[in-house]
PDB file of C-alpha atoms in Angstrom:
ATOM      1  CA  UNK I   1       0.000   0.000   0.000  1.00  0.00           C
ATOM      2  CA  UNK I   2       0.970   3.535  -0.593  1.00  0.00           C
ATOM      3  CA  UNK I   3       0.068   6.691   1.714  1.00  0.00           C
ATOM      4  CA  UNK I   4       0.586  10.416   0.943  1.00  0.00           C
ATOM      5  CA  UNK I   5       1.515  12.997   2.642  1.00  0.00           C
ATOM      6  CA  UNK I   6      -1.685  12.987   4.943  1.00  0.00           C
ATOM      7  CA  UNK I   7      -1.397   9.434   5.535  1.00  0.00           C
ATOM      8  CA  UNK I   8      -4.355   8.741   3.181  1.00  0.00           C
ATOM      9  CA  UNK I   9      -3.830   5.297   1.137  1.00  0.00           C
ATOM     10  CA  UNK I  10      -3.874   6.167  -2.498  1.00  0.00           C
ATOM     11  CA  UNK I  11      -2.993   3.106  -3.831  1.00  0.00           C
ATOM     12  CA  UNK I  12      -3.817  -0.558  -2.788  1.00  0.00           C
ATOM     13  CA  UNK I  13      -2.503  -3.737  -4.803  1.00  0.00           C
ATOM     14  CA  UNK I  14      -5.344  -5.448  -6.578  1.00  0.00           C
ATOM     15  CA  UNK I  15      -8.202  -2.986  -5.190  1.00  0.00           C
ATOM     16  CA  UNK I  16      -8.704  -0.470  -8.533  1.00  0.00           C
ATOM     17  CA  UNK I  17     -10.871   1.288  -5.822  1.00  0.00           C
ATOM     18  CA  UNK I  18      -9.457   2.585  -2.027  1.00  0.00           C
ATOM     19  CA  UNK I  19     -11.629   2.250   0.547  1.00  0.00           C
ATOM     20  CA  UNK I  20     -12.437   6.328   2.341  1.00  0.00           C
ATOM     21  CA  UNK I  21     -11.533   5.113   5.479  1.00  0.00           C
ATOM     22  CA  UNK I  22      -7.995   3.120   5.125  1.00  0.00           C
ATOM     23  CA  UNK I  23      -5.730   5.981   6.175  1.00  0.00           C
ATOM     24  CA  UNK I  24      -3.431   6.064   8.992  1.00  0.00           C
ATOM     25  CA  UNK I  25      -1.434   9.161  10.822  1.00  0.00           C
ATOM     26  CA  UNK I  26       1.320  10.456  10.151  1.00  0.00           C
ATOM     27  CA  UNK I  27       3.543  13.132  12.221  1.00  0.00           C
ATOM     28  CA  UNK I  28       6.041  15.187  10.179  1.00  0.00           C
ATOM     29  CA  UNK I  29      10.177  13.719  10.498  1.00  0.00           C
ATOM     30  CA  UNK I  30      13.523  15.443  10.010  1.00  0.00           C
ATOM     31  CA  UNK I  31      16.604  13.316   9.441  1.00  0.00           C
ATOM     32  CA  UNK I  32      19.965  14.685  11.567  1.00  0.00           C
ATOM     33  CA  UNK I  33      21.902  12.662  11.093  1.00  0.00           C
ATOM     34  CA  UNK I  34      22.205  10.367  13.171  1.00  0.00           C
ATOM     35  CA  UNK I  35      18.688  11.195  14.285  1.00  0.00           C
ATOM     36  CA  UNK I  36      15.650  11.207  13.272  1.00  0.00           C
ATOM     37  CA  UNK I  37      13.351  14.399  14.598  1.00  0.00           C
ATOM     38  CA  UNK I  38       9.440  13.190  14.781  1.00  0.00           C
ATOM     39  CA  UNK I  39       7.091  16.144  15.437  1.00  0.00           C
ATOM     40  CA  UNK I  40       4.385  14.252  17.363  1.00  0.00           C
ATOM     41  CA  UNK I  41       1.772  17.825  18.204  1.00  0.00           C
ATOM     42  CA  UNK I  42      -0.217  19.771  15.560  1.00  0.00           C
ATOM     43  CA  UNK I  43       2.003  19.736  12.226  1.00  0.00           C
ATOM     44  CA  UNK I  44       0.650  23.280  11.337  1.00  0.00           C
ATOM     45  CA  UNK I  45       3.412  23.917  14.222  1.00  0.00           C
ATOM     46  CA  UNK I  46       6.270  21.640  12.897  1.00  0.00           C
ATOM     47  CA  UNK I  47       8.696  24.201  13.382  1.00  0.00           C
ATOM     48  CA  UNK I  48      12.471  22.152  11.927  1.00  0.00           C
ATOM     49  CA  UNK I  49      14.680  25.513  13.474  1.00  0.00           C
ATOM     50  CA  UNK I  50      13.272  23.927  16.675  1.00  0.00           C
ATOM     51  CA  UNK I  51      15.880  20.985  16.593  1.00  0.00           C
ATOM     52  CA  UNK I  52      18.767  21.583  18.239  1.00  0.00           C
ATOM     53  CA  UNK I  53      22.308  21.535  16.420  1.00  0.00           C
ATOM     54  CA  UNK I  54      24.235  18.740  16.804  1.00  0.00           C
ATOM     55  CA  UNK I  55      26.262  18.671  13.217  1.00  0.00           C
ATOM     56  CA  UNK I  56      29.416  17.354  15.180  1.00  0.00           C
ATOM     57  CA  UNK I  57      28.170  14.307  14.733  1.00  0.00           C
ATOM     58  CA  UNK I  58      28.138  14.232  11.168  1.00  0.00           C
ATOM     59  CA  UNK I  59      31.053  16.273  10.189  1.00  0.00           C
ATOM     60  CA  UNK I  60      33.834  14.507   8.733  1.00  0.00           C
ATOM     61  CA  UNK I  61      35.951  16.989  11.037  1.00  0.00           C
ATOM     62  CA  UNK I  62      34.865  15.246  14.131  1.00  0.00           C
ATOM     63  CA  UNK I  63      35.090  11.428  15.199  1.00  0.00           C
ATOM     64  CA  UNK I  64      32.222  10.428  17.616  1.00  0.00           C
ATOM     65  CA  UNK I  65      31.911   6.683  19.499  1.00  0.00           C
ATOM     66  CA  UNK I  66      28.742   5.929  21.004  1.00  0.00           C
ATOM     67  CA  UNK I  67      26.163   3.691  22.316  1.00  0.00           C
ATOM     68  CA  UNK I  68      22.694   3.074  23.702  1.00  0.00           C
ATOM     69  CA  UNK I  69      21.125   1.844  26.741  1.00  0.00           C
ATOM     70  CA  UNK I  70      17.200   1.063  27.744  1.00  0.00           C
ATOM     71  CA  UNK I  71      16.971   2.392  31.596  1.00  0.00           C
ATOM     72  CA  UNK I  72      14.436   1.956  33.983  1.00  0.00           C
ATOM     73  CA  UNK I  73      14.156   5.815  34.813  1.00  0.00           C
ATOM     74  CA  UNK I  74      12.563   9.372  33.571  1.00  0.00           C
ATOM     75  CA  UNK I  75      13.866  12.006  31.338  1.00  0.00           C
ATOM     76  CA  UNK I  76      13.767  14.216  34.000  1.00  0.00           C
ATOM     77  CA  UNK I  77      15.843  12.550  36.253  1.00  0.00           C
ATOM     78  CA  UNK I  78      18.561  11.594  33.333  1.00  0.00           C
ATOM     79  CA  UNK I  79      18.487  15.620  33.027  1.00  0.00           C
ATOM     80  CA  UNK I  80      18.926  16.155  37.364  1.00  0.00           C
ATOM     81  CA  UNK I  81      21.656  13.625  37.116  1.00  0.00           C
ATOM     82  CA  UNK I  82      23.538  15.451  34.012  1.00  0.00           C
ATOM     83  CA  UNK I  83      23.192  18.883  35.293  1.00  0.00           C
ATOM     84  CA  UNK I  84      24.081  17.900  38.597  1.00  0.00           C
ATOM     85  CA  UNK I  85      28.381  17.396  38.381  1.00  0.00           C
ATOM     86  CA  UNK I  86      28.929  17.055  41.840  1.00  0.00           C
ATOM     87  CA  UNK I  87      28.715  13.474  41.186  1.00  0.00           C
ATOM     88  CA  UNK I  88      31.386  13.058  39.085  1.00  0.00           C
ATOM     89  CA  UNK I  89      34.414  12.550  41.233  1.00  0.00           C
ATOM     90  CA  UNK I  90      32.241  10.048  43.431  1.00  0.00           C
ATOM     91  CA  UNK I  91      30.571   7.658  40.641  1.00  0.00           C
ATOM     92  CA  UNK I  92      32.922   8.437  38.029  1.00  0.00           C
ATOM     93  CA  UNK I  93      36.215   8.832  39.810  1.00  0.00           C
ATOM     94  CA  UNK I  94      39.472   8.893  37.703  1.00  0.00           C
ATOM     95  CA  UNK I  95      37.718   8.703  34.232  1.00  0.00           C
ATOM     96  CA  UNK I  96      35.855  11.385  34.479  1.00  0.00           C
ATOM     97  CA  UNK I  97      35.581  13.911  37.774  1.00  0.00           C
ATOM     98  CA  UNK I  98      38.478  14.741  40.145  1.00  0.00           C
ATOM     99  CA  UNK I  99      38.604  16.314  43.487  1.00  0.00           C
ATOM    100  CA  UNK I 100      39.255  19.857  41.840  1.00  0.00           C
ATOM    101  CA  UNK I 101      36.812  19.578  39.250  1.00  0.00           C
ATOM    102  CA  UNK I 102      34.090  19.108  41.961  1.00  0.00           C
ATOM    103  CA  UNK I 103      35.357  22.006  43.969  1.00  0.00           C
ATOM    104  CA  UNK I 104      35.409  24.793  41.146  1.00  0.00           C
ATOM    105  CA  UNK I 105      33.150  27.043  40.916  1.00  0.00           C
ATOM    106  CA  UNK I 106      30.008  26.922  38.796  1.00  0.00           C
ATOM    107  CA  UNK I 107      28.251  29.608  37.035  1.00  0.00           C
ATOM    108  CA  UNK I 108      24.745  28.717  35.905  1.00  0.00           C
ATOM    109  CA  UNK I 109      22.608  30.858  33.732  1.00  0.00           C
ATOM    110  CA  UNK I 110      19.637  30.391  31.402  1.00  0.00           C
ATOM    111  CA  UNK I 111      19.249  31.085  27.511  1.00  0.00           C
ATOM    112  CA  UNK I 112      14.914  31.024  26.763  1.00  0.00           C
ATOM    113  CA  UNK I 113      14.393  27.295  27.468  1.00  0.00           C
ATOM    114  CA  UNK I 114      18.172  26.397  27.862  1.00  0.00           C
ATOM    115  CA  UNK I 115      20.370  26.225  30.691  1.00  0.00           C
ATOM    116  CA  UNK I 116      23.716  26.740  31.091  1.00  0.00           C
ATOM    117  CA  UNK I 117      26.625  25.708  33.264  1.00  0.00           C
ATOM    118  CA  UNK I 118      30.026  26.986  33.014  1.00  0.00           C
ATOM    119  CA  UNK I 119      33.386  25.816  34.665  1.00  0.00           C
ATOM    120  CA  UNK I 120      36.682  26.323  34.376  1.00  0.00           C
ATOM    121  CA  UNK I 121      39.518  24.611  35.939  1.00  0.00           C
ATOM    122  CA  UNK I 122      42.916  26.291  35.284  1.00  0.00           C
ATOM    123  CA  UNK I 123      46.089  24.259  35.996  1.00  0.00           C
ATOM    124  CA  UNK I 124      44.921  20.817  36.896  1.00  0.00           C
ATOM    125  CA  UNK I 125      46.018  17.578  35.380  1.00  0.00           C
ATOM    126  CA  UNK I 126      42.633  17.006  33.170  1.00  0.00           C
ATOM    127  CA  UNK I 127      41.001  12.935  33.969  1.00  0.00           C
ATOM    128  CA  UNK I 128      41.595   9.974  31.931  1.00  0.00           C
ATOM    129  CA  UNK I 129      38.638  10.391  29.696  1.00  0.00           C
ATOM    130  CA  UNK I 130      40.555  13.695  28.527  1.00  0.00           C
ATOM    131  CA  UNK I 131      43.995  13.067  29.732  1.00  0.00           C
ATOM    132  CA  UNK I 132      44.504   9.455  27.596  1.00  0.00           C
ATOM    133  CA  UNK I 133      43.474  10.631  24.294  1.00  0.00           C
ATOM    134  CA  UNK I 134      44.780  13.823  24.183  1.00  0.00           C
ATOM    135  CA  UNK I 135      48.130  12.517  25.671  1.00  0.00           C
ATOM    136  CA  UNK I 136      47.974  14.577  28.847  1.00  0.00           C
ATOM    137  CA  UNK I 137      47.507  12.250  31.657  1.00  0.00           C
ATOM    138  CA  UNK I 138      49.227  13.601  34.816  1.00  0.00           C
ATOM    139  CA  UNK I 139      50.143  17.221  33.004  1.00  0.00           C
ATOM    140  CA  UNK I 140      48.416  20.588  34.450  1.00  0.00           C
ATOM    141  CA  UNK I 141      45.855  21.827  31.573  1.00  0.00           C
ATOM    142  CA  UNK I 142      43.573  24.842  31.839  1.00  0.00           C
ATOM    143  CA  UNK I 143      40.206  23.024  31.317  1.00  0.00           C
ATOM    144  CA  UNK I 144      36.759  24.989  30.419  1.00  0.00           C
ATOM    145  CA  UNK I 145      33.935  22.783  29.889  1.00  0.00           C
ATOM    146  CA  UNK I 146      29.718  23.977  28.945  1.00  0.00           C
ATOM    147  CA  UNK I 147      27.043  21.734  29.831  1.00  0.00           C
ATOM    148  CA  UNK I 148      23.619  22.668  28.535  1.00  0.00           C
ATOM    149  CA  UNK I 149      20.285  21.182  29.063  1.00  0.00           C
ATOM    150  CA  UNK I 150      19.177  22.242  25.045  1.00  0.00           C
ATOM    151  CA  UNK I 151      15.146  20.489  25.356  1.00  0.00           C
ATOM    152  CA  UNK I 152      13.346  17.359  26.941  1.00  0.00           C
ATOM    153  CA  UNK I 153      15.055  15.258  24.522  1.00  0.00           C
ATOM    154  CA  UNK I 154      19.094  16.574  24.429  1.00  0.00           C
ATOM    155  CA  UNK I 155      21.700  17.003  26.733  1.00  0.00           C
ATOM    156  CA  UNK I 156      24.933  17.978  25.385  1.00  0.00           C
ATOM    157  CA  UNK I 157      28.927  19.665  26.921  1.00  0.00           C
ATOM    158  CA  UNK I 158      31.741  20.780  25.458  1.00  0.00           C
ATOM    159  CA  UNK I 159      35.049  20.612  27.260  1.00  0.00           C
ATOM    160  CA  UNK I 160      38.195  22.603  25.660  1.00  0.00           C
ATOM    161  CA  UNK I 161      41.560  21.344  27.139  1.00  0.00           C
ATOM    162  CA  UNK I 162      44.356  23.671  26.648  1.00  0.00           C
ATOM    163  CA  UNK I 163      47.776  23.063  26.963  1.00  0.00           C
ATOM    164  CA  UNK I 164      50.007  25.955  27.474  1.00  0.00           C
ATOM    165  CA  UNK I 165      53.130  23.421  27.479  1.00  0.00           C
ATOM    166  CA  UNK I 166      52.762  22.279  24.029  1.00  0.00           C
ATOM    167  CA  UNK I 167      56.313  20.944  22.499  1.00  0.00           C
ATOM    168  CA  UNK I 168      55.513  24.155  19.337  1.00  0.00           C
ATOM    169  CA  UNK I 169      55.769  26.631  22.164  1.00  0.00           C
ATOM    170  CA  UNK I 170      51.738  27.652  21.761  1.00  0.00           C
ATOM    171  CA  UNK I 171      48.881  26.786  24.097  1.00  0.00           C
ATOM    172  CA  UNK I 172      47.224  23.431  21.990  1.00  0.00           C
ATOM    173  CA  UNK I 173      43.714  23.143  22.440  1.00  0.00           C
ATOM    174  CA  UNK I 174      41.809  20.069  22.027  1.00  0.00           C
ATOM    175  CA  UNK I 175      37.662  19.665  22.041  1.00  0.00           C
ATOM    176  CA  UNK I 176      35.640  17.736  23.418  1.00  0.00           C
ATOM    177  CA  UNK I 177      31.400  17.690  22.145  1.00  0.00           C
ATOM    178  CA  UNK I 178      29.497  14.629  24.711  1.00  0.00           C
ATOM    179  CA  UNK I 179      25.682  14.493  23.432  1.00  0.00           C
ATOM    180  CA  UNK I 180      23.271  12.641  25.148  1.00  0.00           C
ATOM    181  CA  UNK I 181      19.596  12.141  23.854  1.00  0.00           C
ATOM    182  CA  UNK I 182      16.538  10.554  25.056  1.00  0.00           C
ATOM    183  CA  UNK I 183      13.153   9.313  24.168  1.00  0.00           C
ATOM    184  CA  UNK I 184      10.973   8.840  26.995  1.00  0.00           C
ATOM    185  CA  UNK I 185       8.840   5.294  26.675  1.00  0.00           C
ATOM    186  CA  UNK I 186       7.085   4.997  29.469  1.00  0.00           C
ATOM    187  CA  UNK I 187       6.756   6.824  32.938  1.00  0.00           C
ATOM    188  CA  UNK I 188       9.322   5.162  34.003  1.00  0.00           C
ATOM    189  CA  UNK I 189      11.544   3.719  30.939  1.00  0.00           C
ATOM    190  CA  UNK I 190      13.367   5.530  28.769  1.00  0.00           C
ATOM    191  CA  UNK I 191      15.616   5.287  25.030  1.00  0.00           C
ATOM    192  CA  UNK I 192      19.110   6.800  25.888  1.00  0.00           C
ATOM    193  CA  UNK I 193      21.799   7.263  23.282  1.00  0.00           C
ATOM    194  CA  UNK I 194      25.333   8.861  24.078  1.00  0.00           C
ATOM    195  CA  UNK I 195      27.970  10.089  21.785  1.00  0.00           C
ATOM    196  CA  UNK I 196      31.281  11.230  23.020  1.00  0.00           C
ATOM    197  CA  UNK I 197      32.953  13.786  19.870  1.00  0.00           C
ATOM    198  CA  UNK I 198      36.737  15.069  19.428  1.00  0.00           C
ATOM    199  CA  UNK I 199      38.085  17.038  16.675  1.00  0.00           C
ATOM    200  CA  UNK I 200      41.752  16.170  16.637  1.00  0.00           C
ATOM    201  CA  UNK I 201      43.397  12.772  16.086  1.00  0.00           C
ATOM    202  CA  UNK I 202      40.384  11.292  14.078  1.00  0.00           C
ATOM    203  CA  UNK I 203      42.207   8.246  12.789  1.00  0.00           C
ATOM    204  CA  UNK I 204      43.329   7.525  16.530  1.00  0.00           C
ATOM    205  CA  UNK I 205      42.012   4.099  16.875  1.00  0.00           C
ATOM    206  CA  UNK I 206      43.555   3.946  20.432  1.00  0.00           C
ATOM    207  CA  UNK I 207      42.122   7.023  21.634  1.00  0.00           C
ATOM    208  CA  UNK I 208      38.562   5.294  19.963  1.00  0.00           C
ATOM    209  CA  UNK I 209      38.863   2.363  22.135  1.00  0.00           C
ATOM    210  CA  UNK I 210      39.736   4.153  25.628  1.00  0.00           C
ATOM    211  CA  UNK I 211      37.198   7.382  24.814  1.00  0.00           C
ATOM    212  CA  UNK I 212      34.509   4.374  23.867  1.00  0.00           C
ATOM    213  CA  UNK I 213      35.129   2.432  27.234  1.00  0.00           C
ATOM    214  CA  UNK I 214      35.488   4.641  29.513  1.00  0.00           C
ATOM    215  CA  UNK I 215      32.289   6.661  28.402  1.00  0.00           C
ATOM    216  CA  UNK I 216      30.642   3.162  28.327  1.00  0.00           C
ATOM    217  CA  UNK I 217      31.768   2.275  31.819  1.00  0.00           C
ATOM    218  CA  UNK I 218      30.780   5.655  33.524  1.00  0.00           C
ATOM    219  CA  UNK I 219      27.055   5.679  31.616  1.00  0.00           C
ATOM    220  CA  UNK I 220      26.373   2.460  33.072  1.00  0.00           C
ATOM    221  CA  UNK I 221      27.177   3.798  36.432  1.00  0.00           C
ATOM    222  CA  UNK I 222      24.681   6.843  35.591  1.00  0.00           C
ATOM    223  CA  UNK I 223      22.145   4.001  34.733  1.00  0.00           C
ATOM    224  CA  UNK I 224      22.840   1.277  37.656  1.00  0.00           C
ATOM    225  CA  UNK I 225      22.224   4.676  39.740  1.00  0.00           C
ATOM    226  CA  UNK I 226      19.039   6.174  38.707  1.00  0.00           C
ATOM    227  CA  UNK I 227      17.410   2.474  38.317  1.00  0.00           C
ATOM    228  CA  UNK I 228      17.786   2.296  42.300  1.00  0.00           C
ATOM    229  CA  UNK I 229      16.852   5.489  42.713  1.00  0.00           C
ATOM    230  CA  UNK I 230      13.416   4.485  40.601  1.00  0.00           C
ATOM    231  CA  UNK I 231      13.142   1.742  42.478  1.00  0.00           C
ATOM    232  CA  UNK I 232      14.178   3.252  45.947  1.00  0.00           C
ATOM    233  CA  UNK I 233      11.164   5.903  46.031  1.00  0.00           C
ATOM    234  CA  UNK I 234       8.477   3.728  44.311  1.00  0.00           C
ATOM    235  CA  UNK I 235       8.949   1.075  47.454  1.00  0.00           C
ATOM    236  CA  UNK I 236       9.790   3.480  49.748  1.00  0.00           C
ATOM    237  CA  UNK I 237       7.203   3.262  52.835  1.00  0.00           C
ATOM    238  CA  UNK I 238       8.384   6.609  54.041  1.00  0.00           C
ATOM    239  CA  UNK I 239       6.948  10.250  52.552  1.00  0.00           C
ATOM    240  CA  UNK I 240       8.469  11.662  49.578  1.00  0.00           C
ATOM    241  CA  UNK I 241       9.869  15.332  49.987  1.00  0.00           C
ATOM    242  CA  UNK I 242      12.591  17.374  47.920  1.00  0.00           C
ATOM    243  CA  UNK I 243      15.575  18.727  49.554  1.00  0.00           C
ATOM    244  CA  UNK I 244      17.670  20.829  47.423  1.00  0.00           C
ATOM    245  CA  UNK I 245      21.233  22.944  47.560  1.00  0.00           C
ATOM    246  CA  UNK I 246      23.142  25.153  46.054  1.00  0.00           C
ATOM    247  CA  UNK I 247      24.159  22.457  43.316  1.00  0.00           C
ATOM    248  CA  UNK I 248      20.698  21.727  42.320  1.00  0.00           C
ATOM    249  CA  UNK I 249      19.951  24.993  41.327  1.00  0.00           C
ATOM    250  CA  UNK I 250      20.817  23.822  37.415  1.00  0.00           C
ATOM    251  CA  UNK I 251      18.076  20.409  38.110  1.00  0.00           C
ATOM    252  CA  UNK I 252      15.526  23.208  39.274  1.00  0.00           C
ATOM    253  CA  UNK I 253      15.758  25.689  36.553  1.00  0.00           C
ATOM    254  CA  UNK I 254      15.247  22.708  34.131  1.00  0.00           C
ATOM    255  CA  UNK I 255      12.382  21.460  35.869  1.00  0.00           C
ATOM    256  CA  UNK I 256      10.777  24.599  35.839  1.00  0.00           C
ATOM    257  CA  UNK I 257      11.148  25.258  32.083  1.00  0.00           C
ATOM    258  CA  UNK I 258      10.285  21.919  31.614  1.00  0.00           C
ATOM    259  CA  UNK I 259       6.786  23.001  33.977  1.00  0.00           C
ATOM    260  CA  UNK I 260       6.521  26.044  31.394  1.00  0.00           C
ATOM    261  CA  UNK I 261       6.460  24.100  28.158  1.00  0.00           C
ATOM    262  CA  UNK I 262       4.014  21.472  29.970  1.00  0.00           C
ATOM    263  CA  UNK I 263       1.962  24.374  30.523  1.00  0.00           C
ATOM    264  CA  UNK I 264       1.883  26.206  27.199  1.00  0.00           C
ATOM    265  CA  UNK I 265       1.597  23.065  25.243  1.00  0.00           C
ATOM    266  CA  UNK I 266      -1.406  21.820  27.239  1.00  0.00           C
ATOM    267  CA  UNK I 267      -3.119  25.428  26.555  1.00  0.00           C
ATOM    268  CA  UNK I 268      -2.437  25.263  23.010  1.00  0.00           C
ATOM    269  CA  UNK I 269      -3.852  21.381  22.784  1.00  0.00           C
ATOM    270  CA  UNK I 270      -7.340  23.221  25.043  1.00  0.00           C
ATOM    271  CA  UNK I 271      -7.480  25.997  22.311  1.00  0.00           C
ATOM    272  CA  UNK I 272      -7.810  23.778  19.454  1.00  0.00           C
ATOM    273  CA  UNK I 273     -10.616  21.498  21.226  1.00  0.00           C
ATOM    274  CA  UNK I 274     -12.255  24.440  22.462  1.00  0.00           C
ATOM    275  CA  UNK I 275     -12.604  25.803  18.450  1.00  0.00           C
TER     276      UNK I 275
END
């Protein structure tokens, strides 16, 4: 059978005529590489300057690993749990957070629907998921990192390690672009995907392999963590209440845009019912 556009079948092997009623929906896609975008609310709104960039990962001037995982958690905690880097240097010591890291300051600020954390760590050896492929394990780097929460369904950061030793007597920087993306399936399940992105070294199989596990390794400790969470408060006999600090602030600005897009989209769907 073919559909158009609409979703209505046009044409239907052996039946010269098409039944009125054989027609199924159809939302409006966008293919980025890797992803594909699926607009899932009125398509009079399908808006594609909506999706957020992430042409790293199909520019021949990068070299991205990656993976997947099916998790028994919510969006919005895989979103508390990226924002919040505190944790880093306790379930991700040595390939990813150090002491330092988790003692610089923060600044946080918001961009519309997008917020924004900024670091910047001068004159610290940088940790192994940095330090191995860029050949800098153990050597003091200036190192500025960005981590944004971009909408409901990306995450992404971008680390830039300098090195004001270089051998050619000029600071070297090397980038970093980590993308994480996430499609909710239930309540409680979700679709996560992970790319980790460097722009120097591309035909470094080595730096593949290391960048690949020990992304890999500290993901699943993300995921081993918010599945007991999940399962912590939904058997927990004792009330559920937040407690928050300065660290969270990040977590709370995202849940409150994410409150404010809840909001306007569930006007929007009452408008068009009401008319």
């Amino acid at each position: 059978m073919q559909f158009d556009s609409s979703g209505r079948c046009v044409n239907m092997p052996a039946m010269p005529i098409v039944p009125t009623n054989a027609n199924v929906r159809s939302f409006p896609v966008a293919e980025r590489r890797p992803f594909v975008w699926i607009w899932m609310g009125d398509p009079d709104l399908a808006d594609e300057t909506l999706i957020p960039d992430t042409h790293w990962l199909d520019d021949p001037a990068w070299k991205s690993v990656g993976d997947q995982f099916h998790l028994k958690s919510d969006y919005v905690s895989m979103h508390e749990n990226l924002l919040d880097q505190t944790h880093f240097p306790f379930l991700h010591p040595g390939a990813i957070g150090t002491p330092e890291y988790a003692r610089s300051k923060l600044k946080v600020r918001v961009e519309g629907n997008v917020v924004v954390i900024d670091r910047a760590l001068l004159d610290s050896p940088p940790p192994g998921v940095y330090g191995v492929p860029t050949g800098l394990t153990g050597k003091p780097v200036d190192r500025f990192s960005e981590a944004r929460f971009v909408s409901p369904a990306i995450h992404t950061a971008y680390a830039r390690i300098v090195d004001n030793h270089d051998a050619n007597g000029a600071p070297r920087t090397y980038r970093f672009n980590i993308t994480h993306a996430f499609t909710p399936e239930t309540n409680g399940s979700i679709h996560y995907w992970w790319f980790n992105s460097r722009n120097f070294n591309l035909d470094d199989k080595t730096a593949d392999d290391y960048l690949y596990a020990a992304s890999d390794k500290a993901y699943k400790e993300d995921v081993d963590a918010l599945e007991w969470i999940l399962a912590t408060v939904q058997s927990d006999s004792e009330p559920q209440f937040d407690l928050n600090f300065a660290p969270d602030k990040p977590g709370l600005l995202m849940r409150q845009i994410l409150d404010r897009l809840a909001a306007a989209e569930n006007r929007n769907r009452n408008i068009a019912i009401a008319t």
